Coordinates of C-alpha atoms and ligand atoms in Angstrom, one line a residue:
V1 CA 56.5 40.0 38.6
R2 CA 53.5 41.4 40.4
I3 CA 52.0 38.9 41.6
V4 CA 48.2 37.3 43.6
E5 CA 48.6 34.3 46.3
L6 CA 44.7 33.1 46.6
A7 CA 44.9 31.3 49.2
S8 CA 42.7 29.4 51.8
E9 CA 45.2 29.0 54.2
A10 CA 48.2 30.9 55.8
V11 CA 50.1 30.6 58.6
P12 CA 50.5 32.1 60.9
F13 CA 46.5 33.4 60.1
A14 CA 44.8 30.0 59.6
K15 CA 46.0 26.6 59.1
T16 CA 44.1 23.2 58.4
G17 CA 47.2 21.0 56.8
G18 CA 50.6 22.0 54.8
L19 CA 48.9 24.1 52.4
A20 CA 49.2 26.9 54.9
D21 CA 52.6 26.1 55.6
V22 CA 53.6 26.7 51.8
T23 CA 50.7 29.8 50.9
S24 CA 52.9 31.2 53.2
A25 CA 56.6 30.6 53.0
L26 CA 56.3 30.7 49.0
S27 CA 54.6 34.2 49.2
R28 CA 57.2 35.4 51.9
D29 CA 60.5 33.4 49.4
L30 CA 59.6 35.5 46.2
A31 CA 58.5 38.7 48.2
A32 CA 62.4 37.9 49.2
R33 CA 63.3 37.5 45.9
G34 CA 62.6 40.8 44.9
H35 CA 58.7 40.5 43.5
R36 CA 55.5 42.3 44.3
V37 CA 53.6 39.6 46.2
S38 CA 50.6 40.0 47.2
L39 CA 48.3 37.0 49.4
F40 CA 44.6 37.0 50.0
L41 CA 43.2 35.1 52.3
P42 CA 39.2 34.9 53.8
L43 CA 38.8 36.2 56.8
Y44 CA 37.6 33.6 58.7
R45 CA 36.6 34.2 62.9
E46 CA 39.8 32.4 63.9
I47 CA 41.5 35.3 62.2
R48 CA 39.6 37.5 64.2
R49 CA 39.2 35.5 67.2
A50 CA 43.6 35.4 67.2
G51 CA 43.7 39.2 67.5
V52 CA 45.5 39.5 64.6
E53 CA 45.8 43.6 63.8
I54 CA 43.5 44.5 60.8
G55 CA 42.9 47.9 58.7
P56 CA 41.3 48.7 56.5
T57 CA 41.9 49.0 52.9
G58 CA 38.4 51.5 51.6
V59 CA 37.9 48.7 48.9
R60 CA 34.4 47.0 48.6
V61 CA 33.3 44.4 45.6
R62 CA 30.2 43.7 45.3
V63 CA 30.3 40.0 43.6
P64 CA 26.6 39.3 42.1
A65 CA 25.0 36.1 42.9
T66 CA 21.5 34.7 42.2
G67 CA 19.0 36.2 44.8
G68 CA 21.4 38.9 45.6
G69 CA 25.3 38.6 46.1
W70 CA 27.2 39.8 48.8
E71 CA 29.1 42.8 49.6
A72 CA 32.9 41.8 50.5
E73 CA 35.0 44.6 52.8
I74 CA 38.5 44.1 51.5
R75 CA 41.0 44.4 54.9
R76 CA 44.5 44.2 55.2
A77 CA 46.8 42.7 58.1
V78 CA 48.9 45.5 59.9
H79 CA 52.0 44.3 60.3
S80 CA 53.9 42.3 57.9
D81 CA 57.2 42.0 58.0
S82 CA 57.8 39.7 55.7
G83 CA 57.4 41.7 52.3
V84 CA 54.3 40.0 51.4
D85 CA 51.2 42.2 51.5
V86 CA 48.1 40.2 53.1
Y87 CA 44.7 41.3 52.5
F88 CA 41.4 39.4 53.6
V89 CA 38.4 39.1 52.1
D90 CA 35.5 39.6 54.6
V91 CA 32.4 38.9 54.0
P92 CA 30.6 37.6 57.6
S93 CA 27.4 35.8 56.0
L94 CA 30.6 33.6 54.5
F95 CA 33.1 33.2 57.5
D96 CA 32.1 34.8 60.8
R97 CA 31.3 31.2 61.8
E98 CA 33.2 27.8 62.9
G99 CA 35.5 26.2 60.9
L100 CA 37.4 26.3 57.4
Y101 CA 35.7 24.2 55.6
G102 CA 33.0 23.0 57.7
D103 CA 32.4 21.7 61.8
A104 CA 31.6 18.6 63.7
G105 CA 28.4 18.3 61.3
G106 CA 30.7 17.7 58.9
D107 CA 31.6 20.6 55.3
H108 CA 29.8 24.1 55.4
P109 CA 26.2 23.3 53.0
D110 CA 27.4 26.7 51.1
N111 CA 30.8 26.0 50.3
A112 CA 30.6 26.8 46.9
A113 CA 29.3 30.4 47.7
R114 CA 32.0 30.9 49.9
F115 CA 34.4 30.8 48.0
A116 CA 33.4 31.6 44.5
C117 CA 33.0 35.1 46.2
F118 CA 36.0 34.7 48.2
T119 CA 38.0 34.0 44.3
R120 CA 36.1 36.2 42.6
A121 CA 36.3 39.1 45.2
A122 CA 39.7 38.5 45.7
L123 CA 41.3 39.2 42.0
E124 CA 38.6 42.3 41.7
A125 CA 39.8 44.1 45.2
A126 CA 43.7 43.0 43.5
R127 CA 42.7 44.6 40.4
R128 CA 42.1 48.0 42.6
L129 CA 44.4 47.7 45.2
G130 CA 47.7 47.3 43.4
D131 CA 49.7 48.9 40.0
G132 CA 48.4 45.7 37.9
I133 CA 49.2 42.0 37.9
D134 CA 51.4 39.5 36.1
V135 CA 50.3 36.5 37.6
V136 CA 47.7 34.7 39.7
H137 CA 48.6 31.7 41.3
C138 CA 45.7 29.7 43.2
H139 CA 45.5 26.6 45.5
D140 CA 43.3 24.0 45.3
W141 CA 39.4 24.1 44.9
Q142 CA 38.9 27.1 47.0
S143 CA 40.7 29.7 44.4
A144 CA 40.4 26.7 40.7
L145 CA 38.0 29.3 39.9
A146 CA 40.0 32.4 39.1
P147 CA 41.2 31.2 35.8
L148 CA 37.5 31.3 34.5
F149 CA 36.6 34.7 36.0
L150 CA 39.7 36.9 34.6
G151 CA 39.1 35.1 31.5
S152 CA 41.4 35.5 28.4
G153 CA 42.7 38.3 26.4
D154 CA 44.7 40.9 28.4
A155 CA 43.9 39.0 31.5
P156 CA 46.8 38.2 33.8
K157 CA 48.8 34.7 33.3
T158 CA 47.5 32.2 35.9
V159 CA 49.4 29.2 37.7
L160 CA 47.4 26.7 39.3
T161 CA 49.1 24.7 42.0
L162 CA 47.5 21.0 42.7
H163 CA 48.2 20.3 46.7
N164 CA 45.6 17.1 47.1
L165 CA 43.2 15.5 44.2
A166 CA 41.3 14.3 47.3
Y167 CA 39.3 17.5 47.9
Q168 CA 37.6 18.9 44.7
G169 CA 34.6 21.4 44.9
V170 CA 32.8 19.5 43.8
F171 CA 29.2 20.5 44.0
P172 CA 25.3 20.4 42.3
R173 CA 24.9 22.5 39.2
E174 CA 22.4 24.4 40.2
V175 CA 24.4 25.4 43.9
V176 CA 27.6 26.4 41.8
A177 CA 25.5 29.1 39.3
R178 CA 23.2 30.4 43.1
A179 CA 26.6 30.8 43.7
G180 CA 27.3 33.7 41.3
V181 CA 28.9 31.3 39.1
P182 CA 28.3 32.7 35.6
A183 CA 26.8 30.4 33.2
E184 CA 28.8 32.0 30.3
L185 CA 31.5 30.0 32.1
A186 CA 30.3 26.9 31.3
W187 CA 31.2 23.9 32.7
S188 CA 32.5 21.7 30.3
A189 CA 31.3 17.8 30.0
D190 CA 35.0 16.7 31.3
C191 CA 33.5 18.5 34.5
D192 CA 30.1 17.6 34.8
S193 CA 29.3 14.5 35.9
H194 CA 25.6 13.9 36.9
G195 CA 24.9 17.0 37.4
Q196 CA 27.5 17.9 39.5
V197 CA 30.8 20.0 39.0
G198 CA 34.4 20.5 39.9
F199 CA 36.4 23.6 40.7
L200 CA 38.8 22.1 40.7
C201 CA 38.3 20.1 37.6
A202 CA 37.4 23.8 35.0
G203 CA 40.6 25.2 36.5
I204 CA 42.4 22.6 35.6
R205 CA 41.2 22.9 31.9
R206 CA 41.5 26.7 32.3
A207 CA 44.8 27.6 33.8
D208 CA 48.3 28.6 31.9
R209 CA 49.7 26.7 33.8
L210 CA 49.6 23.2 36.4
T211 CA 51.6 22.7 39.5
T212 CA 52.2 19.7 41.8
V213 CA 54.1 19.7 45.1
S214 CA 56.7 16.9 44.2
P215 CA 57.8 15.5 40.9
T216 CA 56.4 12.1 41.7
Y217 CA 52.6 12.8 42.5
A218 CA 52.7 14.9 38.8
R219 CA 53.4 11.4 37.2
E220 CA 51.1 9.4 40.3
I221 CA 48.3 11.9 38.9
L222 CA 48.1 10.9 35.5
T223 CA 47.2 7.6 36.8
P224 CA 43.4 6.2 37.6
Q225 CA 45.0 5.1 41.2
Y226 CA 46.3 8.6 42.4
G227 CA 44.0 10.9 39.9
F228 CA 41.3 10.6 40.9
G229 CA 38.9 11.0 38.0
L230 CA 41.1 13.9 36.8
E231 CA 43.9 12.3 35.2
G232 CA 41.6 12.4 31.9
V233 CA 40.9 15.7 31.9
I234 CA 45.4 16.6 33.5
S235 CA 46.1 14.2 30.4
A236 CA 44.4 16.5 28.2
R237 CA 46.2 19.7 28.6
P238 CA 49.0 20.4 26.0
D239 CA 51.2 21.2 28.7
T240 CA 52.8 18.6 31.4
V241 CA 52.5 19.0 34.8
I242 CA 55.4 20.5 36.9
G243 CA 56.3 19.1 40.3
I244 CA 57.7 21.5 42.7
L245 CA 58.5 19.9 45.4
N246 CA 57.3 22.3 48.8
G247 CA 60.1 23.8 51.1
I248 CA 59.5 23.9 54.8
D249 CA 59.8 27.1 56.9
T250 CA 62.9 26.3 58.3
S251 CA 63.3 29.2 60.8
L252 CA 59.8 28.2 62.4
W253 CA 60.8 24.6 62.3
D254 CA 65.0 24.7 63.3
P255 CA 65.1 22.5 66.5
A256 CA 68.3 25.1 67.8
A257 CA 66.2 27.4 68.4
D258 CA 62.5 25.9 69.0
P259 CA 60.3 28.0 71.6
Y260 CA 58.5 24.9 72.4
L261 CA 61.0 23.1 73.3
P262 CA 62.6 22.1 76.6
A263 CA 65.4 21.6 75.2
T264 CA 67.0 22.5 72.1
Y265 CA 69.5 20.4 69.8
S266 CA 71.7 20.7 67.2
R267 CA 73.4 18.1 64.5
D268 CA 76.9 18.8 66.7
D269 CA 75.1 18.2 69.9
L270 CA 71.9 15.9 69.8
S271 CA 71.8 16.3 73.6
G272 CA 68.7 17.8 74.3
K273 CA 66.2 15.4 72.2
A274 CA 66.8 13.6 75.5
L275 CA 65.0 15.5 77.8
C276 CA 62.6 16.6 74.3
K277 CA 61.8 12.6 74.5
R278 CA 60.6 12.4 78.2
T279 CA 58.9 15.3 77.5
L280 CA 56.9 13.8 75.3
Q281 CA 56.8 10.4 77.1
A282 CA 55.3 12.8 80.3
E283 CA 52.8 14.8 77.9
F284 CA 51.7 12.3 76.4
G285 CA 51.1 10.2 80.2
L286 CA 53.6 7.2 78.9
A287 CA 56.6 5.5 80.9
A288 CA 59.5 7.3 80.9
T289 CA 61.7 4.6 79.0
P290 CA 64.5 6.1 77.4
E291 CA 65.5 2.3 76.0
L292 CA 61.9 2.1 73.9
P293 CA 61.7 3.5 70.5
V294 CA 59.1 6.7 70.1
F295 CA 56.6 6.1 67.2
G296 CA 55.4 9.8 66.1
Q297 CA 52.5 11.0 64.0
V298 CA 51.2 14.3 63.4
S299 CA 48.7 14.3 61.3
R300 CA 44.9 15.5 59.7
L301 CA 43.4 12.3 60.6
V302 CA 41.3 11.1 57.0
E303 CA 41.7 8.4 55.3
Q304 CA 45.1 9.6 53.5
K305 CA 47.2 9.0 56.3
G306 CA 47.3 5.8 56.3
L307 CA 45.2 5.0 59.7
A308 CA 43.7 2.0 58.2
L309 CA 46.8 -0.2 58.2
I310 CA 47.3 1.3 61.6
E311 CA 43.7 0.3 62.6
E312 CA 44.5 -3.5 60.7
L313 CA 47.6 -4.4 62.8
G314 CA 45.9 -2.9 66.0
D315 CA 47.1 -5.0 68.8
E316 CA 50.4 -6.1 67.5
L317 CA 51.1 -3.0 68.3
G318 CA 50.5 -3.5 72.6
E319 CA 53.6 -6.0 71.1
L320 CA 56.4 -3.9 70.1
P321 CA 59.4 -3.0 72.6
A322 CA 57.8 0.6 71.3
Q323 CA 55.9 3.5 72.1
F324 CA 53.6 5.4 69.6
V325 CA 51.7 8.6 70.4
F326 CA 49.1 10.2 68.0
L327 CA 48.7 13.8 67.8
G328 CA 45.5 14.6 65.1
S329 CA 41.8 15.6 64.3
G330 CA 39.6 14.7 61.9
E331 CA 37.0 12.6 61.1
H332 CA 35.2 11.0 63.6
R333 CA 36.4 7.5 62.4
F334 CA 39.7 7.7 62.3
E335 CA 39.5 9.5 65.0
A336 CA 37.9 7.0 67.1
I337 CA 40.9 4.9 65.9
V338 CA 43.6 5.8 67.6
R339 CA 41.8 7.1 70.5
E340 CA 40.9 3.3 71.2
L341 CA 43.6 1.8 70.1
A342 CA 45.1 4.6 73.0
E343 CA 42.8 3.6 75.1
R344 CA 43.6 -0.4 75.0
L345 CA 46.8 -0.4 74.9
P346 CA 49.3 1.1 77.8
N347 CA 52.1 2.1 74.9
V348 CA 49.7 3.8 73.0
S349 CA 49.1 7.4 73.4
A350 CA 46.7 9.9 71.3
R351 CA 45.9 13.5 71.7
I352 CA 42.6 14.6 69.2
T353 CA 43.4 17.7 68.5
F354 CA 45.3 20.7 66.9
D355 CA 48.2 21.9 68.6
E356 CA 51.1 23.8 67.1
R357 CA 53.1 23.0 70.6
L358 CA 52.5 19.5 70.7
A359 CA 52.9 19.1 67.3
H360 CA 57.1 20.3 67.4
L361 CA 57.3 18.4 70.9
V362 CA 56.4 15.2 68.8
E363 CA 58.9 16.5 66.4
A364 CA 61.7 16.5 68.8
G365 CA 61.1 14.3 70.9
A366 CA 60.1 11.3 69.1
D367 CA 62.9 8.7 67.8
F368 CA 60.8 8.1 64.5
F369 CA 58.2 9.6 62.8
L370 CA 55.3 7.3 61.3
M371 CA 53.8 8.6 57.7
P372 CA 51.8 5.1 56.3
S373 CA 50.3 7.9 54.0
R374 CA 48.0 5.8 51.4
F375 CA 48.9 8.7 49.0
E376 CA 51.6 12.1 49.6
P377 CA 50.9 14.9 47.2
C378 CA 54.3 16.3 49.3
G379 CA 54.4 15.9 52.6
L380 CA 55.9 18.5 54.3
N381 CA 56.1 16.1 58.3
Q382 CA 59.0 13.8 57.0
M383 CA 60.6 17.3 55.7
I384 CA 60.0 18.2 59.4
S385 CA 61.1 14.9 60.8
Q386 CA 64.4 14.9 59.7
R387 CA 65.3 18.1 60.4
Y388 CA 64.7 17.4 64.1
G389 CA 66.6 14.2 63.8
T390 CA 63.5 12.1 63.7
V391 CA 63.7 9.2 61.3
P392 CA 60.9 9.3 59.5
L393 CA 58.8 6.0 58.8
V394 CA 56.7 6.6 55.1
H395 CA 54.8 4.7 52.2
A396 CA 57.4 5.2 49.4
V397 CA 54.8 7.7 47.3
G398 CA 54.2 11.2 46.1
G399 CA 56.8 13.6 48.0
L400 CA 57.5 11.1 50.3
A401 CA 59.4 8.8 48.3
D402 CA 61.0 12.0 46.5
S403 CA 62.8 13.0 50.1
V404 CA 63.6 10.0 51.7
V405 CA 65.7 8.1 51.3
H406 CA 65.6 4.3 52.9
A407 CA 68.3 3.2 55.2
S408 CA 69.2 -0.5 53.3
E409 CA 72.6 -1.5 54.0
A410 CA 73.5 0.4 50.7
N411 CA 72.6 4.2 51.4
L412 CA 73.9 3.3 54.9
A413 CA 77.2 2.5 53.0
I414 CA 77.8 5.9 50.9
G415 CA 75.6 8.4 54.1
M416 CA 73.0 8.7 52.1
A417 CA 70.3 7.4 54.5
T418 CA 67.2 9.4 55.7
G419 CA 65.0 7.4 56.5
I420 CA 62.9 3.6 56.6
A421 CA 60.4 2.8 53.5
F422 CA 58.0 1.2 52.7
R423 CA 56.2 -0.3 49.4
G424 CA 53.3 -1.8 48.3
F425 CA 49.8 -0.2 49.9
D426 CA 48.9 -3.0 52.9
A427 CA 49.9 -4.1 56.9
S428 CA 52.6 -6.5 55.7
A429 CA 54.2 -4.1 54.5
L430 CA 53.9 -1.6 57.5
R431 CA 54.2 -4.5 59.9
W432 CA 57.8 -4.9 58.0
A433 CA 58.9 -1.0 58.1
L434 CA 58.1 -1.4 61.6
R435 CA 60.1 -4.2 62.5
F436 CA 63.2 -2.4 60.6
A437 CA 62.9 0.5 62.3
L438 CA 63.1 -1.5 65.4
E439 CA 65.9 -3.5 64.5
L440 CA 67.6 0.2 62.9
Y441 CA 66.5 1.2 66.9
E442 CA 69.2 -1.7 67.9
R443 CA 72.0 -0.1 66.1
P444 CA 72.5 3.0 67.5
A445 CA 75.6 4.3 65.7
V446 CA 74.1 3.6 62.5
L447 CA 70.8 5.2 64.0
T448 CA 73.0 8.4 64.6
G449 CA 74.5 8.6 61.3
V450 CA 70.8 8.2 59.6
R451 CA 69.1 11.2 62.0
K452 CA 72.9 13.6 60.6
A453 CA 71.9 12.4 57.3
G454 CA 68.5 13.5 57.8
M455 CA 69.3 17.2 59.4
R456 CA 72.1 17.8 57.0
A457 CA 69.2 17.6 54.1
D458 CA 68.4 21.1 52.7
W459 CA 64.2 21.5 52.7
S460 CA 64.7 25.2 52.4
W461 CA 62.2 27.5 50.3
E462 CA 65.7 28.5 48.5
A463 CA 65.8 25.9 45.8
S464 CA 61.8 25.3 45.9
G465 CA 61.1 29.2 45.4
R466 CA 63.5 29.8 42.7
R467 CA 61.4 27.3 40.6
Y468 CA 58.0 29.3 41.1
E469 CA 59.9 32.3 40.3
R470 CA 61.6 30.9 37.2
L471 CA 57.9 29.7 36.1
F472 CA 56.6 33.2 36.6
Q473 CA 58.6 34.8 34.5
A474 CA 58.9 31.8 31.9
L475 CA 55.1 32.6 31.3
L476 CA 55.5 36.4 31.2
E477 CA 58.2 35.8 28.4
T478 CA 56.0 33.3 26.4
E479 CA 53.0 36.5 26.4
R480 CA 55.7 39.4 25.6
E481 CA 57.4 37.0 23.0
A482 CA 54.0 36.2 21.7
I483 CA 53.3 39.8 21.6
D484 CA 56.8 40.1 19.6
A485 CA 55.7 37.6 17.1
E486 CA 52.2 39.7 16.4
Ligands
LIG1 P1 48.2 17.4 55.2 O1 48.7 19.1 54.2 O2 47.9 16.7 54.4 O3 48.1 17.8 56.1 P2 51.4 17.6 55.6 O4 52.4 16.8 56.1 O5 51.4 18.2 54.3 O6 49.9 17.0 55.4 O7 51.2 19.0 56.4 C1 51.1 19.1 57.7 C2 51.3 20.4 58.6 O8 50.1 20.2 59.4 C3 52.4 19.9 58.9 O9 52.7 21.3 59.5 C4 51.5 19.5 61.0 O10 52.8 19.6 61.8 C5 50.6 20.2 60.9 N1 49.6 19.6 61.5 C6 48.5 18.8 61.2 N2 47.7 17.7 62.2 C7 48.3 18.5 63.4 C8 48.0 18.2 64.3 N3 47.1 18.0 65.1 N4 48.3 19.6 65.7 C9 49.4 20.4 64.8 N5 49.5 20.7 63.8 C10 49.2 19.1 63.0

């Protein structure tokens, strides 16, 4: 299958969250299965700065818009050991600046233009560069307009993957028009609310297939509680949303061969984990107390990640026989919550930054990994932490519900338990879960069993990649069947 992946982030080039892990690992998995995969990204400043070797393709694309438009130079990554052809859409006036989507002052005001231009230029470039396209795979609002730009007829099939409905790319209608989205791609009434139109909404209506990143989230987004206003548009489609749980890159996230760790370890020999914990405590300025459990959280500091519950518990955290480390960056309000807790409480420490090495250290050095997310389409950290023998403590929603087996006595008895899952998004439920963790910590043999059950689980892309592959093949089959029927 000739596949074009349109992504606003992908490791190792540009990342703000799990989307970057997913687009990259999925592309590589599909290429390894023998498919032809081209991955397109905007050429952000941070990609230039990271020293990625970039070469020319000789392709220039003009994207028209009211009052001028843009010239996009299409470049490519010189080194690709993964079998994926990585291309960059280079429009310095749109992408050569700080921040993928925004900076300290908030979202970039021209995001509609930036990502409409990226999507259009990438599609045109993909047409000219390759030997045909079977499937265009879009991710989130940033490339959700691809099905509209492609139109119908003999256009490639389109799949839109919903990674997080909280981000919909909603802009005033005139801004969208100025961004070069032609009027004939007219927005439906469903996607136009008080003069504001949503890129994601438009894509949901037009894509040939919709997928999302866990089976539970696929059901949740049909409800007002989790649909963020799009539940009606999604439910109105003739097909159902396919939930495919993400995998993780098991070579990047491997406690037995992780270059960021002071000591490596495995399921058969967990001893190196103790040094990771000591190093974590030291790096975060916490007392070196092996007897106290460490709870770690690595996340974008935004409402979704359950920081309101952490805030509500507040000084109670200081009374628990435990230590807490927070690594994250995001919105000021949520950064302030963890920063202030860390200033007030000696057993809480926070680093407000994005730091790959520290993320690995928290995964390895903590005893429990906190993910009290209000909602979580899939979540990667609960899988990563299981792989690192660090027991996830999660709110049982979305992908968290699909990937963590609660340590009830029944699940413990059959060796299935991999974490702690609470129901109901409130502070008392989180309090219950923290106490549950502390009690588990007092039962070392049982805790080791839970750690090992998590380490045994297979979170590789093997199963997920196969499901995307089947989906793409099935789409082409239906196409062929339709042609045959004519
Ligand atoms: P989301 O996609 O909502 O951000 P996920 O759990 O799916 O959440 O993925 C988060 C990814 O981003 C993980 O790989 C995590 O380690 C990484 N990450 C988040 N915040 C940071 C940070 N401050 N420093 C380093 N890595 C981070």
